[in-house]
Tab-separated table of C-alpha atoms in Angstrom:
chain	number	residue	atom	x	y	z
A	50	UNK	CA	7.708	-21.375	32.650
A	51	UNK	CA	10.888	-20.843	30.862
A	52	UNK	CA	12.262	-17.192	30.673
A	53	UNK	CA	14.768	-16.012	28.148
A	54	UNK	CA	17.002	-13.318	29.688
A	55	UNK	CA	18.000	-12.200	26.126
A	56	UNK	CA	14.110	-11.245	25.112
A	57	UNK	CA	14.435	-9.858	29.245
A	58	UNK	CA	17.392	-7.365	28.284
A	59	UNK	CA	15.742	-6.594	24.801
A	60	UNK	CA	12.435	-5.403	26.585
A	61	UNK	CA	13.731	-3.561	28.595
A	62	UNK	CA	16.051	-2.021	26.717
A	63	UNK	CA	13.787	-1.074	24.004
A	64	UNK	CA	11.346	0.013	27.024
A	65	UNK	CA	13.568	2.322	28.890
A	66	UNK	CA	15.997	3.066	26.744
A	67	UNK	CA	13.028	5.543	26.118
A	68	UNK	CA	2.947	0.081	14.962
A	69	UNK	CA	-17.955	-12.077	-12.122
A	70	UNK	CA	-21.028	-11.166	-12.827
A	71	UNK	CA	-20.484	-7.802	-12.724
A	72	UNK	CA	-17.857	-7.360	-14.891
A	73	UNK	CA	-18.404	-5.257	-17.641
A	74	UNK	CA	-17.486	-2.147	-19.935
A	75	UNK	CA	-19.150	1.142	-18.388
A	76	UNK	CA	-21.270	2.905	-20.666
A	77	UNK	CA	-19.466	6.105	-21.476
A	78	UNK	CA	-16.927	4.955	-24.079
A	79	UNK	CA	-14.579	7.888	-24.466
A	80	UNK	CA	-14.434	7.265	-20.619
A	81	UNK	CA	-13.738	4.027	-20.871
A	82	UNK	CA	-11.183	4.224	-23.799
A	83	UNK	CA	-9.069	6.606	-21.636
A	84	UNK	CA	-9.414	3.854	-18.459
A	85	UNK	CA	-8.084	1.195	-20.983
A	86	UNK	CA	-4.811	3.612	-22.314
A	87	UNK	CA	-4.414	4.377	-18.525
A	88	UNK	CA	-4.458	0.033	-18.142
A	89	UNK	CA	-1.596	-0.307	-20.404
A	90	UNK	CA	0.837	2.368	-19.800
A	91	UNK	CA	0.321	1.100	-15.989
A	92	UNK	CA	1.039	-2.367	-16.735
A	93	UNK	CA	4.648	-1.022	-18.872
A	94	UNK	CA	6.245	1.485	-15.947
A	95	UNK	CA	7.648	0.693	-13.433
A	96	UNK	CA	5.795	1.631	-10.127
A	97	UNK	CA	6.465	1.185	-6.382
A	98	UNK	CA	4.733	-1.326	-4.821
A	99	UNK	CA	1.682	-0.468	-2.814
A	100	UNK	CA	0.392	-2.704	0.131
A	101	UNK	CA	-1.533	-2.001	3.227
A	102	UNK	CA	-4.310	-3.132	5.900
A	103	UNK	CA	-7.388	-1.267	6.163
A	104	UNK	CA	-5.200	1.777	5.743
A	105	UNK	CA	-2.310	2.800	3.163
A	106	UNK	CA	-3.395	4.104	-0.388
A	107	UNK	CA	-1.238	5.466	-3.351
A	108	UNK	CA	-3.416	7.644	-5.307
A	109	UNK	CA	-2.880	9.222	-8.922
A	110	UNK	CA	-4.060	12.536	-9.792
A	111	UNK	CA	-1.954	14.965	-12.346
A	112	UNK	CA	0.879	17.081	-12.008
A	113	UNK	CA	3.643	15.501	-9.965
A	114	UNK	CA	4.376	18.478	-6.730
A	115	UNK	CA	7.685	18.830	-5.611
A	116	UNK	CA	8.645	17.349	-2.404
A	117	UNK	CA	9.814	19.933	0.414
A	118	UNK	CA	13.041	18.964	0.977
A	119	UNK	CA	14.421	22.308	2.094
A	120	UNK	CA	11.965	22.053	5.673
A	121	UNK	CA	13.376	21.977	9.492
A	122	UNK	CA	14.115	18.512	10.696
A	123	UNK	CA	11.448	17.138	13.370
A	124	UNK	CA	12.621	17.381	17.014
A	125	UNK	CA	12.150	14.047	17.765
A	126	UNK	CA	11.667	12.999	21.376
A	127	UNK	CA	12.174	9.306	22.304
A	128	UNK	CA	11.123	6.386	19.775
A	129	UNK	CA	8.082	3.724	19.254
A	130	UNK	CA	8.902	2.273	22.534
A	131	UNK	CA	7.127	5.324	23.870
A	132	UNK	CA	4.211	4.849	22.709
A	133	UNK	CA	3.525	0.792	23.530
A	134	UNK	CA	2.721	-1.236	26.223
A	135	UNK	CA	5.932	-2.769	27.997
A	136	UNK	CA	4.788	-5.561	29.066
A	137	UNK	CA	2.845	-6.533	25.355
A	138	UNK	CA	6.440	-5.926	23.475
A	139	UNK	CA	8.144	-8.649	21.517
A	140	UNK	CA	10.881	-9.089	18.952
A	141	UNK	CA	10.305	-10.796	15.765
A	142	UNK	CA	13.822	-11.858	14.229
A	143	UNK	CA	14.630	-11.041	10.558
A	144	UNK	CA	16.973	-13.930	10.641
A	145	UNK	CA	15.535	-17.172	7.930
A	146	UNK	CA	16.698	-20.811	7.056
A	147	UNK	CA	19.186	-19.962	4.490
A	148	UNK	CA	20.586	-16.816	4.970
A	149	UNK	CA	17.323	-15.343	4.152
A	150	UNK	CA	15.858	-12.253	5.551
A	151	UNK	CA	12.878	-11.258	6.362
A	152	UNK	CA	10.831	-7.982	5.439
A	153	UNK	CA	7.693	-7.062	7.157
A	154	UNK	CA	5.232	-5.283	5.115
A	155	UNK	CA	1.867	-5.379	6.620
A	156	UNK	CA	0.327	-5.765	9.956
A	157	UNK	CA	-3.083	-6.731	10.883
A	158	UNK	CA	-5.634	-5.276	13.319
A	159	UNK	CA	-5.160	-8.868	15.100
A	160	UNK	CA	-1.123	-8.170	15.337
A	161	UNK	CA	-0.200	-10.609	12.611
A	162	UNK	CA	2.690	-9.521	10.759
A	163	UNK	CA	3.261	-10.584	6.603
A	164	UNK	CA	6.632	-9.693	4.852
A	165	UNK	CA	8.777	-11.505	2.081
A	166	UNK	CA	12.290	-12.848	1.402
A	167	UNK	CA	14.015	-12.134	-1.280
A	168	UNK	CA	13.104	-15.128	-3.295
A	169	UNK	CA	9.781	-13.626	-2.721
A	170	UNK	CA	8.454	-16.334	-0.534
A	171	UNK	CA	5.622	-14.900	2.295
A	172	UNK	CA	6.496	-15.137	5.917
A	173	UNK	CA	3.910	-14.837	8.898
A	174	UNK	CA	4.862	-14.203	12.384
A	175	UNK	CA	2.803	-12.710	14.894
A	176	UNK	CA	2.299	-11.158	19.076
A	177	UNK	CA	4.257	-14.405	20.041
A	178	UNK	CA	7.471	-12.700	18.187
A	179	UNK	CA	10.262	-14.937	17.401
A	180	UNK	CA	11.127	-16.365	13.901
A	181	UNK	CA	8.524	-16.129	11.180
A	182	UNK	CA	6.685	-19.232	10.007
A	183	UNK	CA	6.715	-19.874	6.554
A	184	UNK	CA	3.023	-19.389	4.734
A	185	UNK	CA	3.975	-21.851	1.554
A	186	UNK	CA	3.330	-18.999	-0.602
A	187	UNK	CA	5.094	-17.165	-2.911
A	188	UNK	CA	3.748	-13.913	-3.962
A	189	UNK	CA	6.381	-12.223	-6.515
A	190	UNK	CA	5.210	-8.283	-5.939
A	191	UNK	CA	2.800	-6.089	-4.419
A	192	UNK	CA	-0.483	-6.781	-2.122
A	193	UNK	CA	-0.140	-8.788	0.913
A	194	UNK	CA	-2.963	-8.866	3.240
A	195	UNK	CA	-3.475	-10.441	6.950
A	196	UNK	CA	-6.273	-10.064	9.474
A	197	UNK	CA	-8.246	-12.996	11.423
A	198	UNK	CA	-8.583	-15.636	9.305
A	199	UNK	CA	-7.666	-14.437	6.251
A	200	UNK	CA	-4.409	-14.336	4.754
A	201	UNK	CA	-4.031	-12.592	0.700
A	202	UNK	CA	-1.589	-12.036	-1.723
A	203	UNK	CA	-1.328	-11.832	-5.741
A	204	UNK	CA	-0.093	-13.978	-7.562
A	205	UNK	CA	0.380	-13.861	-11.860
A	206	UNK	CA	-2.455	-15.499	-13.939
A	207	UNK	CA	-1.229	-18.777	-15.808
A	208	UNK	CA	0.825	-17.610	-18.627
A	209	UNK	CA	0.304	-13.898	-18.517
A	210	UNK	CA	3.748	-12.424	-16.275
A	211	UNK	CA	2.001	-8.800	-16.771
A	212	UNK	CA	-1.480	-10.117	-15.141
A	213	UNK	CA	-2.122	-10.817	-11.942
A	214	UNK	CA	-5.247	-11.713	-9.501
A	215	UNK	CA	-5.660	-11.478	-5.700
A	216	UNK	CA	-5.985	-15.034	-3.536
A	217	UNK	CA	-7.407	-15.638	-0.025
A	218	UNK	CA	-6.532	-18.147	2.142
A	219	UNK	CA	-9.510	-18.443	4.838
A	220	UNK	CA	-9.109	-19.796	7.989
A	221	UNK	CA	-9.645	-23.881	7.076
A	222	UNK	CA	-6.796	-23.571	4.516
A	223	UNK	CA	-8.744	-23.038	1.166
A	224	UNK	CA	-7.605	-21.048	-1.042
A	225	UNK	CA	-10.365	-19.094	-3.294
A	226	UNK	CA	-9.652	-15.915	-5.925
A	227	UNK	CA	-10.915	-12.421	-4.404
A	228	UNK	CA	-10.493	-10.274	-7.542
A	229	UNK	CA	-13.472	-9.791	-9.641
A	230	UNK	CA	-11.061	-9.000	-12.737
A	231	UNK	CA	-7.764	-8.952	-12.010
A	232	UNK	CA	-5.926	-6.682	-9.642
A	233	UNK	CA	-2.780	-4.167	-10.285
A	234	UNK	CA	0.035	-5.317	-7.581
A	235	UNK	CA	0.849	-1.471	-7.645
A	236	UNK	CA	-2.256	-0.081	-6.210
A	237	UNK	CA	-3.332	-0.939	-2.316
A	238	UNK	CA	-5.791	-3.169	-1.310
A	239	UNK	CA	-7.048	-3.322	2.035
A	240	UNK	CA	-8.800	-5.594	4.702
A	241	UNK	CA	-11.511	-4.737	7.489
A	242	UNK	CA	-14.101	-6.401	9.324
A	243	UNK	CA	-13.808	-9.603	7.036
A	244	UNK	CA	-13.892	-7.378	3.975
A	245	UNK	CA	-11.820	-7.033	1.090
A	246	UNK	CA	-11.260	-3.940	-0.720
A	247	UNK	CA	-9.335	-2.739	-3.906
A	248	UNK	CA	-9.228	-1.488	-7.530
A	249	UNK	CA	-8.929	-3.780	-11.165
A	250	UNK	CA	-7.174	-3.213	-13.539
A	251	UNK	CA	-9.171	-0.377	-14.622
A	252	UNK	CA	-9.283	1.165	-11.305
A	253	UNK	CA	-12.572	0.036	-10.476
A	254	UNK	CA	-13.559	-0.520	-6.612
A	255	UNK	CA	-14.333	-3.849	-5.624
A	256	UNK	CA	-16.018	-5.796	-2.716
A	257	UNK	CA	-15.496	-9.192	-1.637
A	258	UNK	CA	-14.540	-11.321	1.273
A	259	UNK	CA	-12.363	-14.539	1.391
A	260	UNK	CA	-15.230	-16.874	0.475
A	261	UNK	CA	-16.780	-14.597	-1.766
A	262	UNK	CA	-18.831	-13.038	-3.700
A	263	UNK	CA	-17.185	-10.504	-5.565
A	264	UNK	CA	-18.929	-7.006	-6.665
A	265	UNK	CA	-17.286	-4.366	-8.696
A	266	UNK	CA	-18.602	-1.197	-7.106
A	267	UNK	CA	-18.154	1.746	-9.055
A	268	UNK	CA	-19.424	1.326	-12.938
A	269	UNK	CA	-21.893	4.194	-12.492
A	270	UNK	CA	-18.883	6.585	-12.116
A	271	UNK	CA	-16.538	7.391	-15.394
A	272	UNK	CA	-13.893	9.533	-14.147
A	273	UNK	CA	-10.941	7.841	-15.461
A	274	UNK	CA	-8.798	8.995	-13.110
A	275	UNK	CA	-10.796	7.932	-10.334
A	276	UNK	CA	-9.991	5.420	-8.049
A	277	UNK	CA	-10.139	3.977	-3.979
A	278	UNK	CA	-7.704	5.202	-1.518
A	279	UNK	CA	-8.855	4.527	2.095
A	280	UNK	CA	-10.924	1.719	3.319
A	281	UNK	CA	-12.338	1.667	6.784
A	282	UNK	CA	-15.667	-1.123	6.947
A	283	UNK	CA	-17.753	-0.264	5.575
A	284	UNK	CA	-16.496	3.035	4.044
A	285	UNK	CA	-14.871	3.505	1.061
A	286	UNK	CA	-12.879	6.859	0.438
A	287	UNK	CA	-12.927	7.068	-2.840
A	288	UNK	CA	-11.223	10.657	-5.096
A	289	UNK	CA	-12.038	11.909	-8.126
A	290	UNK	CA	-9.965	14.475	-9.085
A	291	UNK	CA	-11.705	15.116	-12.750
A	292	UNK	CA	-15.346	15.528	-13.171
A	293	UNK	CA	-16.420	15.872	-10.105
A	294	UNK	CA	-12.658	16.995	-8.173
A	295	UNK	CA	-13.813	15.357	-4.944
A	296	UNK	CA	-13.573	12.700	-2.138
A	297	UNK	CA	-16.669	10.524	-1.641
A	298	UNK	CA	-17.607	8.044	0.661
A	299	UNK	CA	-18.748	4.640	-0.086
A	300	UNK	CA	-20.883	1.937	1.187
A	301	UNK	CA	-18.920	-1.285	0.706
A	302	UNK	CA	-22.319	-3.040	1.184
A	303	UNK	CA	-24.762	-1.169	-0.428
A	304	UNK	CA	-22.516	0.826	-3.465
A	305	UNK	CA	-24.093	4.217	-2.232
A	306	UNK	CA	-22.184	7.096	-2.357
A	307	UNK	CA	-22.369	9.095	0.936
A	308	UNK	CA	-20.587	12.195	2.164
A	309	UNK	CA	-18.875	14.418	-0.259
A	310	UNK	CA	-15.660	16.392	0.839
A	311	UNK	CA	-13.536	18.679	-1.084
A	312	UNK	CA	-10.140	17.213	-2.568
A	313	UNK	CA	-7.751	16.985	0.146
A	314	UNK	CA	-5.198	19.876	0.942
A	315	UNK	CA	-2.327	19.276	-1.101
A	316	UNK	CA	-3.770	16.755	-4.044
A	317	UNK	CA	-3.936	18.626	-7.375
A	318	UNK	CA	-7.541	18.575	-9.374
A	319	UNK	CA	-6.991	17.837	-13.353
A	320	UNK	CA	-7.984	19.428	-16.111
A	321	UNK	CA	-10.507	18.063	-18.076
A	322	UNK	CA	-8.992	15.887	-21.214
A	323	UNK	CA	-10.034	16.830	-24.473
A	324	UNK	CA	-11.136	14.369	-26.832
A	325	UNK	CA	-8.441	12.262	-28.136
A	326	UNK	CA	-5.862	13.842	-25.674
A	327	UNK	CA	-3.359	10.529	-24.828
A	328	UNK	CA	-3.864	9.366	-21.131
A	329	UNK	CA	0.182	8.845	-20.536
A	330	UNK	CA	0.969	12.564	-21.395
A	331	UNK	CA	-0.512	13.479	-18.027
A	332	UNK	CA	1.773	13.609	-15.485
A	333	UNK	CA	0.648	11.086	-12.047
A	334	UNK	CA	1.181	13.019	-8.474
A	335	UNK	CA	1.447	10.104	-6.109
A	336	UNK	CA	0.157	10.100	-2.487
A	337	UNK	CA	-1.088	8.362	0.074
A	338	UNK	CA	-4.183	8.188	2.400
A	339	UNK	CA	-5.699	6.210	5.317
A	340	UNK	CA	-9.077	5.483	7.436
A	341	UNK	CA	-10.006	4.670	10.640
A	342	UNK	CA	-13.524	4.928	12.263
A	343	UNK	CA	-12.601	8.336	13.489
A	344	UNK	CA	-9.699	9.468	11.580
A	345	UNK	CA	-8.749	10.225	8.157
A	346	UNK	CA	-5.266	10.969	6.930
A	347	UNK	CA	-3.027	11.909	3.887
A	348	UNK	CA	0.340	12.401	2.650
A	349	UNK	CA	0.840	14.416	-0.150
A	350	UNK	CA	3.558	17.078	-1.384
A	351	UNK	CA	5.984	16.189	1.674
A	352	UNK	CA	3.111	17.403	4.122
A	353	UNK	CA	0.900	14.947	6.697
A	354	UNK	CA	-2.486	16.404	7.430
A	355	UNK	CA	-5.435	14.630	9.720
A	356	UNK	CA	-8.817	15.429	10.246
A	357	UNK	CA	-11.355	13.449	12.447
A	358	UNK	CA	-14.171	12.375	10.136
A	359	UNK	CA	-17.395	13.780	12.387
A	360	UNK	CA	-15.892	17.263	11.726
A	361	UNK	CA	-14.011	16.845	8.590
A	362	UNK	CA	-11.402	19.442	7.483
A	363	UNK	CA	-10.154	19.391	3.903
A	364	UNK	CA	-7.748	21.690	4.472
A	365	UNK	CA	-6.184	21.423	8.091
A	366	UNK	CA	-2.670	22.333	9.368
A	367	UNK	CA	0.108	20.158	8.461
A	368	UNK	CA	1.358	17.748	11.270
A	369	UNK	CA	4.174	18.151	9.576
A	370	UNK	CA	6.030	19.258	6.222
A	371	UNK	CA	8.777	17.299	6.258
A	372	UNK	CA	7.912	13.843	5.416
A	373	UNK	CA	10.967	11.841	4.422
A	374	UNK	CA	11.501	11.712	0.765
A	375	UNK	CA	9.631	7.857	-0.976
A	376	UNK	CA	12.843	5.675	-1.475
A	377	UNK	CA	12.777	4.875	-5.343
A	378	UNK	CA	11.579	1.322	-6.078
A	379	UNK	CA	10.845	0.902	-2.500
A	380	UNK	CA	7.685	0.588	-0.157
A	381	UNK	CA	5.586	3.824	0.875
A	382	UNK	CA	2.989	3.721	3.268
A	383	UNK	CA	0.604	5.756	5.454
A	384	UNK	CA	-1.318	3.490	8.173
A	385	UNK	CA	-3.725	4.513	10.669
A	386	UNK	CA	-4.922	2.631	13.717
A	387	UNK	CA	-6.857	3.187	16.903
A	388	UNK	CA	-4.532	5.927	18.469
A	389	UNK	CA	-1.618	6.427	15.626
A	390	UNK	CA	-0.684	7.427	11.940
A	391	UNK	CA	2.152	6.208	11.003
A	392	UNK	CA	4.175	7.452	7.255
A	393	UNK	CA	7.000	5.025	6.061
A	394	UNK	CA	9.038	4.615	3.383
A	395	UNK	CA	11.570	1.618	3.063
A	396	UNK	CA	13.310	0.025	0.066
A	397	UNK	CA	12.645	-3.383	-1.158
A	398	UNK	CA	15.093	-4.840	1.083
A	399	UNK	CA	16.841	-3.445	4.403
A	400	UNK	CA	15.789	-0.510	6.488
A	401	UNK	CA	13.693	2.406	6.243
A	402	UNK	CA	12.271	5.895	7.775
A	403	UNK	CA	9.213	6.536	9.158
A	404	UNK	CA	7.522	9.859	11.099
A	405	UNK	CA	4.821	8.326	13.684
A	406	UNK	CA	2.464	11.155	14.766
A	407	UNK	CA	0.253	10.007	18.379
A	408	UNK	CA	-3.282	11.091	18.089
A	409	UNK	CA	-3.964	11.809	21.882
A	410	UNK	CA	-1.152	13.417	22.921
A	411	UNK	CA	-0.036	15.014	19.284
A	412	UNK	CA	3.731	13.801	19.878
A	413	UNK	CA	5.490	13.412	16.947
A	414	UNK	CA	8.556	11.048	16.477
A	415	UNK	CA	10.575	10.418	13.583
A	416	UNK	CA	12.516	6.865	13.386
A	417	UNK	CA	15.630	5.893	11.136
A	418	UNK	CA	13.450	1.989	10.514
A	419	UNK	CA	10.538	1.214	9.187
A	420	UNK	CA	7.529	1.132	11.282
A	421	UNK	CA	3.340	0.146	10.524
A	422	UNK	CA	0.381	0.664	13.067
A	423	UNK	CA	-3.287	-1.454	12.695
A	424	UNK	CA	-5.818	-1.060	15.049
A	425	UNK	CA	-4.002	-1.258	18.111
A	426	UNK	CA	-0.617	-2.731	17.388
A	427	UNK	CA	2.191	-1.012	16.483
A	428	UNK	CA	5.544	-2.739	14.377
A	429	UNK	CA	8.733	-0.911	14.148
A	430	UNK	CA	12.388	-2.137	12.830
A	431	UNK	CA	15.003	-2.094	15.735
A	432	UNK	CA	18.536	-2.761	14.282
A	433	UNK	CA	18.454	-5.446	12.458
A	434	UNK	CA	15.022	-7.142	14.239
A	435	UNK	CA	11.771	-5.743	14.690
A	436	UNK	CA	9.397	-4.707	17.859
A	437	UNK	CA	5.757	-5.939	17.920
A	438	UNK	CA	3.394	-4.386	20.596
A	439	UNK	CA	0.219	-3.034	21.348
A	440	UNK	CA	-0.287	0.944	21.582
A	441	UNK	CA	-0.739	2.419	24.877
């Protein structure tokens, strides 16, 4: 067995030194005009990409909140290193053929890692660490997914730069599309227990896996600014902040709607819209949400709140209020795994912040770098590399 003393040093170093059938129109049509206004002024702005695993969410309700920027710094203690197994740590180098760099941007409950380069071709690398492997694929913006067997990512539909559908590559290689009707790059889509999960174009849930089929979920509902933001199999969490101004739960198999909950602390309901009112006069509040099989956590207004799911609190005390502020045109994610949330925000390319909050023992540490937890593996940026390891 050969045995690099450089990985040696790094480990301990980092370990001492202290994560289409069923398309279709719904039937109200004032409902559905507003979802189709909504469509286009989403596919003009500009928005911040949106990925994640069975975890991160960006959701859209009125009445952007200001972000507390005027709150007492955390009081960190130690890093991410604190919160893995030793022995299970490895570094995955950033370093490419070409000068290239490479950005993670999603980990998978298996410990697979997916980022980009700047040319926007899609690296995979893994709990073996060392350089990323190239995939073959070049996915210009938005979803990545990995998980066993699957690997997906959007690419834009022939001749149409502004429309784009999701692909899977399954485990022999094929490639096969897993969007019903499209997908928006901007809005999450996540993978669990085989499944596929996200929102079309007019922010309507689907269902699929790799191989297929493919179900839109959700035309019984007409809120238009309703929409999926946590997926953990089979559970959809899915808000409606209009009609209804609540957070359901989903069967991904079945398309029942389940528990009901109150709009989470900190997301703001809307008004209704009167008849003929435009769509892209309201005002969208961005945050963020994600789902375990225990756990279920948000970020919104600067403030990360988590309630376990058997006695679910809508309204529980902040972990903390002083979430670091989204970079502009960057990445912002909340993930959740077995034992850890974890809130980043990073820019397209280069290094980011994150605040990782520890279930068990309610230790909260806050990390100049970029960081992403899945089931139980935890990725965080270290210099110019990054750590892969599993969680304690």
């Amino acid at each position: 067995m050969t045995v690099n003393s450089e990985d040696i040093e790094d480990r301990l170093r980092t370990a001492f030194g202290w994560q289409a059938d069923q398309v279709g129109l719904r039937p109200d049509p004032y409902a559905e005009n507003l979802r189709r206004t909504r469509t286009s002024r989403i596919r003009r702005r500009a928005t911040f990409p949106a990925v994640a695993l069975a975890t991160a969410a960006a959701a859209a309700a009125p009445f952007l909140m200001p972000w507390h920027e005027d709150q007492p710094s955390l009081n960190p203690t130690g890093g991410p290193g604190d919160l893995v197994v030793p022995s299970s740590m490895v570094r995955i180098k950033t370093g490419l053929p070409h000068g290239a760099r490479f950005q993670a941007e999603v980990l998978g409950t298996d410990g697979s890692v997916l980022g980009r380069s700047a040319d926007a071709a899609v690296w995979k690398a893994g709990p073996k660490g060392g350089k990323p492997s190239s995939t073959g694929v070049r996915s210009p913006k938005g979803i990545l997914l990995t998980g066993r067997g699957l690997l997906g990512y959007a690419v834009n539909e022939p001749g149409n730069a502004d429309a784009f559908n999701l692909m899977c590559r399954d485990s022999s290689g094929k490639t096969h599309t897993a969007s019903p009707q499209g997908v928006d790059p901007a809005q999450p889509v996540w993978t669990d227990g085989g499944r596929i999960i996200g929102s079309d174009v007019m922010t309507q849930p689907f269902s699929a896996t790799c191989r297929g089929p493919l179900k839109i979920l959700a035309q019984q509902w007409t809120g238009s600014w309703s929409k999926a933001v946590a997926f953990s199999d089979p559970t959809i969490f899915y808000v409606d902040p209009t009609s209804h101004r609540d957070l359901r739960e989903i069967d991904a198999v079945t398309g029942r709607v389940g528990a009901h909950h109150k709009l989470p602390a900190g997301v703001r309901k809307m008004k209704p819209i009167p008849n003929g009112a435009r769509v892209d006069t309201q005002i969208e509040q961005i945050w963020w949400a994600a789902a375990t099989p225990n756990t279920f956590a948000w970020a919104a207004d600067g403030a990360l709140r988590v309630t376990p799911r058997k006695a679910w609190n809508s309204a529980p005390t902040p972990i903390t209020t002083s979430l670091p502020r989204p970079i502009k045109g960057g990445r912002t994610q909340l993930t959740a795994g077995s034992r850890l949330v974890v809130y980043s925000t990073a820019p397209t390319r280069g290094s980011g912040e994150s605040v990782l909050y520890d279930l068990k023992t309610h230790q909260l540490i806050r990390w100049h770098g970029e960081a992403y937890t899945s089931g139980d593996w935890l990725i965080w940026r270290d210099g110019t590399d990054y750590r892969l390891a599993r969680v304690r």
